[in-house]
PDB file of C-alpha atoms in Angstrom:
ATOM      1  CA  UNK A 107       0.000   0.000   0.000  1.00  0.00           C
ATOM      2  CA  UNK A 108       1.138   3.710  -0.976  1.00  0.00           C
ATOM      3  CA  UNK A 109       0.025   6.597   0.594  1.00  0.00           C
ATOM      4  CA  UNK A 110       0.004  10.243  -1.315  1.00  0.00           C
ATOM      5  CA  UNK A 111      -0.372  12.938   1.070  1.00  0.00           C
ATOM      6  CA  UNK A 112       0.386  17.002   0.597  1.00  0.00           C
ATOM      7  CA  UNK A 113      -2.820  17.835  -1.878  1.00  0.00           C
ATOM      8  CA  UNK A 114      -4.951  20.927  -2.248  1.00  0.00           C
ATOM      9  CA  UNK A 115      -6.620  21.690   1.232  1.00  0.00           C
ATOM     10  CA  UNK A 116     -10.536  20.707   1.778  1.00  0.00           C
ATOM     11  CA  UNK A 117     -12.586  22.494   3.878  1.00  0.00           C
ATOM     12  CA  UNK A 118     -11.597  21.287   7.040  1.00  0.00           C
ATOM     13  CA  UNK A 119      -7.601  22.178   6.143  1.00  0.00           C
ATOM     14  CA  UNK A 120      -6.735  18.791   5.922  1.00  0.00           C
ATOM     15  CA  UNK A 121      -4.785  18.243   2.579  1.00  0.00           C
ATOM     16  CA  UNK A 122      -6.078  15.555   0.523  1.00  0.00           C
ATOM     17  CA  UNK A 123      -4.741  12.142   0.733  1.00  0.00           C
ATOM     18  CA  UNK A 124      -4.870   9.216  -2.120  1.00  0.00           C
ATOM     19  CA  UNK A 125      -3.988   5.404  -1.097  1.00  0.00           C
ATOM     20  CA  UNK A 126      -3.011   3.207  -3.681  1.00  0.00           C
ATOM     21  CA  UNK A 127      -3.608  -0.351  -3.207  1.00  0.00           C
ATOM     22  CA  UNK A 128      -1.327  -2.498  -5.071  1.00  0.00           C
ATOM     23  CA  UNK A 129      -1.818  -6.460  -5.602  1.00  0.00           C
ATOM     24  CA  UNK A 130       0.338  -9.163  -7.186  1.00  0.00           C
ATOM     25  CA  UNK A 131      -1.091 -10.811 -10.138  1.00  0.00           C
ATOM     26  CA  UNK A 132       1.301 -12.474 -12.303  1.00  0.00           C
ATOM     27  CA  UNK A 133      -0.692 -12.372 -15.527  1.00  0.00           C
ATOM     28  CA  UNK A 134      -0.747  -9.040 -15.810  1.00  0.00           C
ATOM     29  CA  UNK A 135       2.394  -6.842 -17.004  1.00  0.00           C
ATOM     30  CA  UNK A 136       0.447  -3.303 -17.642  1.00  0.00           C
ATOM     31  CA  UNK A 137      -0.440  -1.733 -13.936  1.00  0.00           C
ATOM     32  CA  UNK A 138      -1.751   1.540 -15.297  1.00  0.00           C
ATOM     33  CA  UNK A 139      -4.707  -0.377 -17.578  1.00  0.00           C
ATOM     34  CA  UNK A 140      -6.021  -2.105 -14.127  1.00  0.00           C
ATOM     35  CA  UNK A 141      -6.343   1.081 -11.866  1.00  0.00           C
ATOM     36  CA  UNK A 142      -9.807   1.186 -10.476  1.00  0.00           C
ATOM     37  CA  UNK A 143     -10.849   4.244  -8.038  1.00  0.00           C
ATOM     38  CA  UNK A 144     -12.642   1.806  -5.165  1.00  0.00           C
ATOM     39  CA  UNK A 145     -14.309   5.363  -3.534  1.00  0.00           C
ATOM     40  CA  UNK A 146     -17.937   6.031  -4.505  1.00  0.00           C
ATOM     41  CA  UNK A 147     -16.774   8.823  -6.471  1.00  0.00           C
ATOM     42  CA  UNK A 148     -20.110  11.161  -7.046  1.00  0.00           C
ATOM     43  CA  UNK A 149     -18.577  13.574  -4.653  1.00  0.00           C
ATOM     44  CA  UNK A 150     -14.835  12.535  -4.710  1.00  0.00           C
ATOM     45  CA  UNK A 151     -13.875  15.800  -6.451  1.00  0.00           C
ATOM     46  CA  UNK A 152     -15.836  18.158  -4.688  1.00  0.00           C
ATOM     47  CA  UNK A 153     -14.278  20.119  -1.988  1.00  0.00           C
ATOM     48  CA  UNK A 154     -16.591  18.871   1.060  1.00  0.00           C
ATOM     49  CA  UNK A 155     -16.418  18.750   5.322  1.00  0.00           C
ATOM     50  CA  UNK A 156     -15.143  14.975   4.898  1.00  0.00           C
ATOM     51  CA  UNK A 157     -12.355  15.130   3.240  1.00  0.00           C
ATOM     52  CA  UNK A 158     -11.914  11.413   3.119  1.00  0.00           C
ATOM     53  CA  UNK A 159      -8.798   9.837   0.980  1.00  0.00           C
ATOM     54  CA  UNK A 160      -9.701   8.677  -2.285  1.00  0.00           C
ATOM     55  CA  UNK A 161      -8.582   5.123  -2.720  1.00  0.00           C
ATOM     56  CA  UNK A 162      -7.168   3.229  -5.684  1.00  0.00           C
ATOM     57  CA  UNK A 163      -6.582  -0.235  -6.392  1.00  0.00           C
ATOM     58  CA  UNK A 164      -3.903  -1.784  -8.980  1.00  0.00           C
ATOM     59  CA  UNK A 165      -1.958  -5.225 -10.011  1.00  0.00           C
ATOM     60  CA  UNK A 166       0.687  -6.180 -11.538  1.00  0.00           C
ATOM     61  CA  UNK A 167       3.225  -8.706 -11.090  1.00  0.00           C
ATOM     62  CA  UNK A 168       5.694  -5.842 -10.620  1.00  0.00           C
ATOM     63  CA  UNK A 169       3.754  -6.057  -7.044  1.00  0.00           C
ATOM     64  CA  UNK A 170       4.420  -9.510  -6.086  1.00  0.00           C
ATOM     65  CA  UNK A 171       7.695 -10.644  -4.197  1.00  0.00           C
ATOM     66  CA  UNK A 172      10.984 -12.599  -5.624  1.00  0.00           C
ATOM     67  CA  UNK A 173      10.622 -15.808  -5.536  1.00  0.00           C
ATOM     68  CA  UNK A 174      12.831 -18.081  -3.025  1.00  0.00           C
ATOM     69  CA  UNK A 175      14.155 -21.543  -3.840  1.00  0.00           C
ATOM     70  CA  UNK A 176      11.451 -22.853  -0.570  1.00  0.00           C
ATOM     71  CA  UNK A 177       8.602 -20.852  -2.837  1.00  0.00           C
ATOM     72  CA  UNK A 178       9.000 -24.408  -5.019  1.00  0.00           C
ATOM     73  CA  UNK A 179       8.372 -27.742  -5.308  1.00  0.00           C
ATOM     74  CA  UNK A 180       9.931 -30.598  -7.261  1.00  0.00           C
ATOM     75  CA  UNK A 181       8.336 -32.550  -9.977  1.00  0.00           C
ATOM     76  CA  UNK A 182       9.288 -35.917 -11.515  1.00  0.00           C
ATOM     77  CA  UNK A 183       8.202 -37.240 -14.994  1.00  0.00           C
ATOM     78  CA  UNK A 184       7.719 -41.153 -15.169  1.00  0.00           C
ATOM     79  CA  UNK A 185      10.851 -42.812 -17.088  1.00  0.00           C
ATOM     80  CA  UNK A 186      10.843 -42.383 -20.536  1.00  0.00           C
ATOM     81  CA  UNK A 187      11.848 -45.259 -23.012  1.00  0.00           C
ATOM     82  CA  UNK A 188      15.607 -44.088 -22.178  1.00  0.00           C
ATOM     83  CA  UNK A 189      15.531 -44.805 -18.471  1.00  0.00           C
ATOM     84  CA  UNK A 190      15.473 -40.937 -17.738  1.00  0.00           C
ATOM     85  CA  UNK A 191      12.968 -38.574 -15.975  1.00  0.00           C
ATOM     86  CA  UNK A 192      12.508 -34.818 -16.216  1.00  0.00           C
ATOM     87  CA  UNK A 193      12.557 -32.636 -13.224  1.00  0.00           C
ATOM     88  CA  UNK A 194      10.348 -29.196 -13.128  1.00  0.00           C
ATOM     89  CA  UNK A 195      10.286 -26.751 -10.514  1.00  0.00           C
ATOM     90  CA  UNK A 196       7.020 -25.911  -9.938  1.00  0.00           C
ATOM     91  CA  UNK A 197       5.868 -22.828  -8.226  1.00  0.00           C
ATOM     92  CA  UNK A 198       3.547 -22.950  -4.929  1.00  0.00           C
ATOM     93  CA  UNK A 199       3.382 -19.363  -4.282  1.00  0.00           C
ATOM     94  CA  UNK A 200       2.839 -16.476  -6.365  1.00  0.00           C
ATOM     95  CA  UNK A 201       6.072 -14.700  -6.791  1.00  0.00           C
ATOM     96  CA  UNK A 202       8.170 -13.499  -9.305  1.00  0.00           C
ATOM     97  CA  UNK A 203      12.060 -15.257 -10.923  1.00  0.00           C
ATOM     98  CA  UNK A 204      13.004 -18.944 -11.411  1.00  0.00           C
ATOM     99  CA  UNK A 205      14.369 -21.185  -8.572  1.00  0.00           C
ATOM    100  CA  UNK A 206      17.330 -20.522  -7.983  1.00  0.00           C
TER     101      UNK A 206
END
């Protein structure tokens, strides 16, 4: 969470505020196309008494954490007609990089 503070004043003096809710989502690369204003907004812009902070939410995978090589799990292939298995990593958390 980010908070903006040091806007125009409202009524009371107060400055306005903004708080910016950010949320991992690996599928999605763009965190500007996702912003969504979770206020009811008929009033948002209108100098009033309440002066409440206008909240935003966004994702992106740019907002999850790097990944850690316990953030993983091994995963064996049956023996193929050469004796030999593949191993995968796979993920159990969301979280951004490889295993390393």
């Amino acid at each position: 969470t980010i908070f903006v503070s040091g806007g125009d004043k409202c009524d009371t003096g107060q400055e306005w505020q903004a708080v910016l809710h950010v949320e991992c989502d690996l599928d999605q690369d763009d965190l500007f196309s996702t912003a969504k204003i979770l206020n009811d907004t008929s009033n948002a812009f209108h100098v009033n008494d309440s002066c409440s902070p206008l909240h935003f939410s966004m994702s992106s995978k740019l907002a999850c954490p790097m990944c850690t090589p316990d953030d993983f799990t091994k995963s064996l292939s049956g023996c193929g007609s050469n004796g030999k298995q593949t191993v995968d990593w796979v993920r159990t958390v969301p979280c951004i990089g490889d295993k390393s």
